[in-house]
Amino acid sequence: MKIVKVLNNNAVVCMDDDGREKIATGRGLAFGKKAGQELDSSKVSKLFVLNNQETNSRLLKFVEEIPVERFLLAERIIEITKQSCKKELDDSLYITLTDHLNAAFERYENHINVTNPLTGAIQSFYPEEFQLGTKAVQIIKQETGVEFSIDEAAFITMHFVTSELGRNTPEFNTVLTFVNDISCIAAEYLQNEVDESSSSWQRFLTHLSFFAHRIMTGKERPDKNVLLYDPVSRAFPDACKCVDQICDYILQKYAYTVEADEKTYLMIHVNRLQLEFGIKESVK
């Protein structure tokens, strides 16, 4: 293979015998080399060729600008993830994860801590991907000695899920934001520390996730039952107040009017949380 462009001492753009451009990486493989020279294949540790030309061009730019070790770390995480992931990952993950890891290491070096307010929701709704994100953090520690938090595992998980969803990325982000916002309203209204591992809380989050999807897709609940609203609201007055607050927020932020059947299900969930966490007094 001939060298088309030297990116840095450890990476080049090269061309194979079929005229396909690839990115070759390896420690010192480009030291003292120039375009047009033959590449020493014995020094090549990795070869990359991406299906999308735009993604390939962006990848070239990244390899030029960031330490090659971080690019190779992202590549190793992606390859391990692909072995376990049940869904196909888009090539854009090489860009997004490399960029994220580079920023994460820069924050770490500058002692900047960033929390992820959606960690709980991500862990609840994407448990398989979250395990892969946790594995990625373990790989980072093994390779670099840097120990990132569970919030960083959640950030990485978001990249995995985004890569799976492709063009549906905005939907993913909107669902997580919706779930986080509504669950925070409920937790604050309950005036008690919520056990996020409890089955009632997990069912509540799952319900919110499906509710968010229905709002965004315009689909109605298949099992409507408006008749239950009045008796349930009378039986659970505190839960009704909490749900009214949730519905006001949804109307203001999403311009969506929550119907009586959905309010009924939300009240049932909130009341179950009240019972589980031992809240006996009415909330003012």
Tab-separated table of C-alpha atoms in Angstrom:
chain	number	residue	atom	x	y	z
A	1	MET	CA	0.000	0.000	0.000
A	2	LYS	CA	1.172	3.493	-0.829
A	3	ILE	CA	0.962	6.459	1.499
A	4	VAL	CA	-1.463	9.116	0.293
A	5	LYS	CA	-1.133	11.484	3.248
A	6	VAL	CA	0.787	11.498	6.519
A	7	LEU	CA	-1.559	12.440	9.353
A	8	ASN	CA	0.992	12.217	12.157
A	9	ASN	CA	3.839	9.936	13.182
A	10	ASN	CA	1.370	7.181	14.022
A	11	ALA	CA	-1.268	7.444	11.289
A	12	VAL	CA	-1.478	7.774	7.519
A	13	VAL	CA	-3.995	7.693	4.733
A	14	CYS	CA	-3.016	4.938	2.352
A	15	MET	CA	-4.388	3.318	-0.798
A	16	ASP	CA	-4.678	-0.397	-1.405
A	17	ASP	CA	-4.245	-2.213	-4.731
A	18	ASP	CA	-7.957	-1.746	-5.512
A	19	GLY	CA	-7.724	2.020	-5.153
A	20	ARG	CA	-9.557	2.215	-1.829
A	21	GLU	CA	-8.389	4.784	0.705
A	22	LYS	CA	-7.836	3.520	4.235
A	23	ILE	CA	-6.515	4.859	7.505
A	24	ALA	CA	-3.567	2.932	8.876
A	25	THR	CA	-2.384	3.376	12.452
A	26	GLY	CA	0.581	2.051	14.361
A	27	ARG	CA	3.276	3.427	16.604
A	28	GLY	CA	5.879	5.251	14.524
A	29	LEU	CA	4.707	3.795	11.214
A	30	ALA	CA	4.807	7.249	9.536
A	31	PHE	CA	7.987	8.590	11.136
A	32	GLY	CA	10.167	10.027	8.373
A	33	LYS	CA	7.697	8.965	5.688
A	34	LYS	CA	6.224	11.036	2.844
A	35	ALA	CA	3.270	10.765	0.489
A	36	GLY	CA	3.958	8.392	-2.367
A	37	GLN	CA	6.227	6.070	-0.393
A	38	GLU	CA	5.380	2.452	0.315
A	39	LEU	CA	3.869	1.726	3.710
A	40	ASP	CA	5.695	-0.707	5.951
A	41	SER	CA	2.871	-3.166	6.651
A	42	SER	CA	4.806	-4.723	9.538
A	43	LYS	CA	4.259	-1.526	11.560
A	44	VAL	CA	0.512	-1.355	10.904
A	45	SER	CA	-1.570	-2.258	13.932
A	46	LYS	CA	-4.992	-1.232	12.594
A	47	LEU	CA	-6.581	-0.516	9.214
A	48	PHE	CA	-9.818	1.438	8.922
A	49	VAL	CA	-12.131	1.830	5.964
A	50	LEU	CA	-15.598	3.237	6.595
A	51	ASN	CA	-18.553	2.764	4.285
A	52	ASN	CA	-19.705	6.376	4.315
A	53	GLN	CA	-17.397	8.843	2.553
A	54	GLU	CA	-18.505	11.776	4.699
A	55	THR	CA	-17.835	9.799	7.877
A	56	ASN	CA	-14.483	8.699	6.470
A	57	SER	CA	-13.487	12.328	5.812
A	58	ARG	CA	-14.504	13.382	9.315
A	59	LEU	CA	-12.528	10.493	10.758
A	60	LEU	CA	-9.412	11.671	8.918
A	61	LYS	CA	-9.787	15.078	10.534
A	62	PHE	CA	-10.140	13.550	13.985
A	63	VAL	CA	-7.085	11.342	13.615
A	64	GLU	CA	-5.057	14.393	12.625
A	65	GLU	CA	-6.146	16.485	15.575
A	66	ILE	CA	-6.252	14.160	18.588
A	67	PRO	CA	-3.729	11.802	20.185
A	68	VAL	CA	-3.745	8.535	18.252
A	69	GLU	CA	-3.869	6.610	21.539
A	70	ARG	CA	-7.351	7.979	22.209
A	71	PHE	CA	-8.542	7.081	18.750
A	72	LEU	CA	-7.226	3.537	19.189
A	73	LEU	CA	-8.881	3.316	22.608
A	74	ALA	CA	-12.233	4.310	21.096
A	75	GLU	CA	-11.708	1.756	18.327
A	76	ARG	CA	-10.980	-0.994	20.850
A	77	ILE	CA	-14.124	-0.139	22.849
A	78	ILE	CA	-16.239	-0.154	19.688
A	79	GLU	CA	-14.905	-3.507	18.514
A	80	ILE	CA	-15.563	-5.119	21.906
A	81	THR	CA	-19.018	-3.529	21.992
A	82	LYS	CA	-19.858	-4.867	18.527
A	83	GLN	CA	-19.158	-8.398	19.731
A	84	SER	CA	-21.819	-8.073	22.443
A	85	CYS	CA	-24.307	-5.649	20.912
A	86	LYS	CA	-27.393	-7.233	19.360
A	87	LYS	CA	-28.003	-4.267	17.046
A	88	GLU	CA	-25.865	-2.857	14.270
A	89	LEU	CA	-23.797	0.188	15.206
A	90	ASP	CA	-23.441	3.011	12.729
A	91	ASP	CA	-19.938	3.948	11.544
A	92	SER	CA	-20.488	7.453	12.916
A	93	LEU	CA	-19.749	5.977	16.355
A	94	TYR	CA	-16.031	6.084	15.498
A	95	ILE	CA	-16.398	9.872	15.278
A	96	THR	CA	-18.729	10.545	18.182
A	97	LEU	CA	-17.071	8.222	20.695
A	98	THR	CA	-13.556	9.361	19.773
A	99	ASP	CA	-14.597	12.982	20.188
A	100	HIS	CA	-16.315	12.253	23.491
A	101	LEU	CA	-13.397	10.312	24.963
A	102	ASN	CA	-10.977	13.056	23.967
A	103	ALA	CA	-13.152	15.640	25.740
A	104	ALA	CA	-13.589	13.354	28.771
A	105	PHE	CA	-9.839	12.957	29.186
A	106	GLU	CA	-9.333	16.706	28.830
A	107	ARG	CA	-11.911	17.305	31.569
A	108	TYR	CA	-10.208	14.709	33.752
A	109	GLU	CA	-6.795	16.328	33.256
A	110	ASN	CA	-8.244	19.711	34.196
A	111	HIS	CA	-10.095	18.321	37.247
A	112	ILE	CA	-13.505	19.187	35.799
A	113	ASN	CA	-16.342	16.970	37.006
A	114	VAL	CA	-19.483	16.663	34.885
A	115	THR	CA	-22.568	14.870	36.161
A	116	ASN	CA	-25.202	13.237	33.972
A	117	PRO	CA	-28.736	13.997	35.193
A	118	LEU	CA	-30.108	11.210	32.987
A	119	THR	CA	-27.946	8.406	34.394
A	120	GLY	CA	-30.826	6.760	36.247
A	121	ALA	CA	-33.150	6.920	33.252
A	122	ILE	CA	-30.484	5.605	30.883
A	123	GLN	CA	-29.720	2.717	33.214
A	124	SER	CA	-33.425	1.890	33.507
A	125	PHE	CA	-34.444	2.078	29.862
A	126	TYR	CA	-31.323	0.783	28.151
A	127	PRO	CA	-29.939	-1.836	30.585
A	128	GLU	CA	-28.080	-3.870	27.943
A	129	GLU	CA	-26.423	-0.809	26.430
A	130	PHE	CA	-25.638	0.496	29.916
A	131	GLN	CA	-23.756	-2.721	30.677
A	132	LEU	CA	-21.693	-2.048	27.549
A	133	GLY	CA	-21.086	1.528	28.718
A	134	THR	CA	-19.916	0.193	32.077
A	135	LYS	CA	-17.637	-2.260	30.263
A	136	ALA	CA	-16.204	0.648	28.277
A	137	VAL	CA	-15.314	2.472	31.500
A	138	GLN	CA	-13.601	-0.707	32.739
A	139	ILE	CA	-11.579	-0.918	29.512
A	140	ILE	CA	-10.542	2.721	29.917
A	141	LYS	CA	-9.306	1.997	33.440
A	142	GLN	CA	-7.386	-1.080	32.283
A	143	GLU	CA	-5.788	0.760	29.362
A	144	THR	CA	-5.071	4.141	30.939
A	145	GLY	CA	-5.479	3.844	34.713
A	146	VAL	CA	-8.148	6.567	34.607
A	147	GLU	CA	-11.263	5.632	36.567
A	148	PHE	CA	-14.390	7.338	35.304
A	149	SER	CA	-17.684	7.479	37.205
A	150	ILE	CA	-21.012	5.841	36.490
A	151	ASP	CA	-22.099	9.140	34.909
A	152	GLU	CA	-19.386	8.707	32.282
A	153	ALA	CA	-20.628	5.176	31.631
A	154	ALA	CA	-24.063	6.707	31.012
A	155	PHE	CA	-22.619	9.267	28.580
A	156	ILE	CA	-20.917	6.477	26.632
A	157	THR	CA	-24.150	4.488	26.688
A	158	MET	CA	-25.896	7.437	25.044
A	159	HIS	CA	-23.425	7.220	22.156
A	160	PHE	CA	-24.115	3.492	21.774
A	161	VAL	CA	-27.889	3.995	21.745
A	162	THR	CA	-27.613	6.958	19.372
A	163	SER	CA	-25.539	4.814	17.021
A	164	GLU	CA	-28.228	2.115	17.124
A	165	LEU	CA	-31.077	4.544	16.478
A	166	GLY	CA	-29.373	6.475	13.699
A	167	ARG	CA	-31.752	9.183	12.507
A	168	ASN	CA	-34.005	8.694	15.531
A	169	THR	CA	-31.469	10.342	17.865
A	170	PRO	CA	-33.688	13.342	18.707
A	171	GLU	CA	-36.394	10.903	19.837
A	172	PHE	CA	-33.939	9.189	22.181
A	173	ASN	CA	-32.836	12.452	23.769
A	174	THR	CA	-36.402	13.738	24.066
A	175	VAL	CA	-37.630	10.569	25.777
A	176	LEU	CA	-34.828	10.680	28.330
A	177	THR	CA	-35.396	14.368	29.043
A	178	PHE	CA	-39.138	13.804	29.412
A	179	VAL	CA	-38.666	10.879	31.797
A	180	ASN	CA	-36.089	12.749	33.851
A	181	ASP	CA	-38.216	15.901	34.143
A	182	ILE	CA	-41.434	14.107	35.110
A	183	SER	CA	-39.732	11.728	37.544
A	184	CYS	CA	-38.084	14.710	39.258
A	185	ILE	CA	-41.473	16.387	39.673
A	186	ALA	CA	-42.893	13.211	41.199
A	187	ALA	CA	-39.915	12.706	43.534
A	188	GLU	CA	-40.089	16.300	44.743
A	189	TYR	CA	-43.822	16.126	45.281
A	190	LEU	CA	-43.523	12.929	47.289
A	191	GLN	CA	-41.224	14.777	49.694
A	192	ASN	CA	-39.154	11.697	50.337
A	193	GLU	CA	-35.956	10.142	49.056
A	194	VAL	CA	-36.835	7.775	46.241
A	195	ASP	CA	-35.286	4.332	46.069
A	196	GLU	CA	-34.479	4.220	42.351
A	197	SER	CA	-33.927	0.452	42.493
A	198	SER	CA	-37.451	-0.250	43.750
A	199	SER	CA	-39.824	-2.136	41.473
A	200	SER	CA	-42.501	0.551	41.792
A	201	TRP	CA	-40.115	3.290	40.712
A	202	GLN	CA	-38.844	1.211	37.795
A	203	ARG	CA	-42.404	0.539	36.626
A	204	PHE	CA	-43.148	4.254	36.884
A	205	LEU	CA	-40.121	5.118	34.718
A	206	THR	CA	-41.093	2.474	32.181
A	207	HIS	CA	-44.606	3.903	32.015
A	208	LEU	CA	-43.197	7.406	31.457
A	209	SER	CA	-41.009	6.122	28.647
A	210	PHE	CA	-43.945	4.613	26.757
A	211	PHE	CA	-45.997	7.725	27.484
A	212	ALA	CA	-43.263	9.896	25.955
A	213	HIS	CA	-43.215	7.734	22.831
A	214	ARG	CA	-46.972	8.102	22.484
A	215	ILE	CA	-46.720	11.879	22.747
A	216	MET	CA	-44.024	12.064	20.068
A	217	THR	CA	-45.638	9.611	17.672
A	218	GLY	CA	-49.208	10.809	18.172
A	219	LYS	CA	-50.377	7.306	19.054
A	220	GLU	CA	-53.195	6.852	21.540
A	221	ARG	CA	-53.288	4.380	24.396
A	222	PRO	CA	-54.986	1.193	23.109
A	223	ASP	CA	-56.710	0.427	26.436
A	224	LYS	CA	-58.525	3.689	27.119
A	225	ASN	CA	-60.788	3.748	30.165
A	226	VAL	CA	-62.077	7.223	30.956
A	227	LEU	CA	-64.649	5.920	33.439
A	228	LEU	CA	-61.963	5.101	36.018
A	229	TYR	CA	-60.714	8.679	36.362
A	230	ASP	CA	-63.340	9.993	38.805
A	231	PRO	CA	-63.247	7.085	41.297
A	232	VAL	CA	-59.431	6.902	41.200
A	233	SER	CA	-59.002	10.658	41.702
A	234	ARG	CA	-61.383	10.536	44.711
A	235	ALA	CA	-59.590	7.508	46.175
A	236	PHE	CA	-56.089	8.979	45.759
A	237	PRO	CA	-56.372	12.772	46.294
A	238	ASP	CA	-52.644	13.302	46.960
A	239	ALA	CA	-51.693	11.368	43.845
A	240	CYS	CA	-54.233	13.419	41.901
A	241	LYS	CA	-52.570	16.672	42.984
A	242	CYS	CA	-49.169	15.332	41.925
A	243	VAL	CA	-50.495	14.241	38.530
A	244	ASP	CA	-52.157	17.626	37.985
A	245	GLN	CA	-48.768	19.245	38.518
A	246	ILE	CA	-47.185	16.807	36.039
A	247	CYS	CA	-49.874	17.479	33.455
A	248	ASP	CA	-49.481	21.266	33.797
A	249	TYR	CA	-45.777	20.876	33.117
A	250	ILE	CA	-46.381	18.664	30.060
A	251	LEU	CA	-48.862	21.177	28.678
A	252	GLN	CA	-46.453	24.091	29.128
A	253	LYS	CA	-43.334	22.368	27.769
A	254	TYR	CA	-44.744	20.005	25.138
A	255	ALA	CA	-48.083	21.687	24.303
A	256	TYR	CA	-49.767	18.356	24.976
A	257	THR	CA	-52.993	17.958	26.933
A	258	VAL	CA	-52.962	14.770	28.996
A	259	GLU	CA	-56.260	12.911	28.714
A	260	ALA	CA	-58.222	11.443	31.610
A	261	ASP	CA	-57.251	7.836	30.945
A	262	GLU	CA	-53.534	8.681	31.065
A	263	LYS	CA	-54.039	10.710	34.242
A	264	THR	CA	-55.662	7.653	35.795
A	265	TYR	CA	-52.656	5.449	35.142
A	266	LEU	CA	-50.280	8.126	36.416
A	267	MET	CA	-52.286	8.455	39.636
A	268	ILE	CA	-52.131	4.707	40.188
A	269	HIS	CA	-48.344	4.754	39.787
A	270	VAL	CA	-47.879	7.751	42.101
A	271	ASN	CA	-50.137	6.244	44.760
A	272	ARG	CA	-48.129	3.012	44.612
A	273	LEU	CA	-44.967	5.064	45.210
A	274	GLN	CA	-46.604	6.796	48.169
A	275	LEU	CA	-47.468	3.449	49.730
A	276	GLU	CA	-44.050	1.936	49.114
A	277	PHE	CA	-42.108	4.857	50.562
A	278	GLY	CA	-44.370	5.214	53.581
A	279	ILE	CA	-45.754	8.667	52.881
A	280	LYS	CA	-48.859	9.033	55.060
A	281	GLU	CA	-49.477	12.764	55.309
A	282	SER	CA	-51.233	14.653	52.565
A	283	VAL	CA	-48.980	16.904	50.523
A	284	LYS	CA	-49.987	20.528	50.740
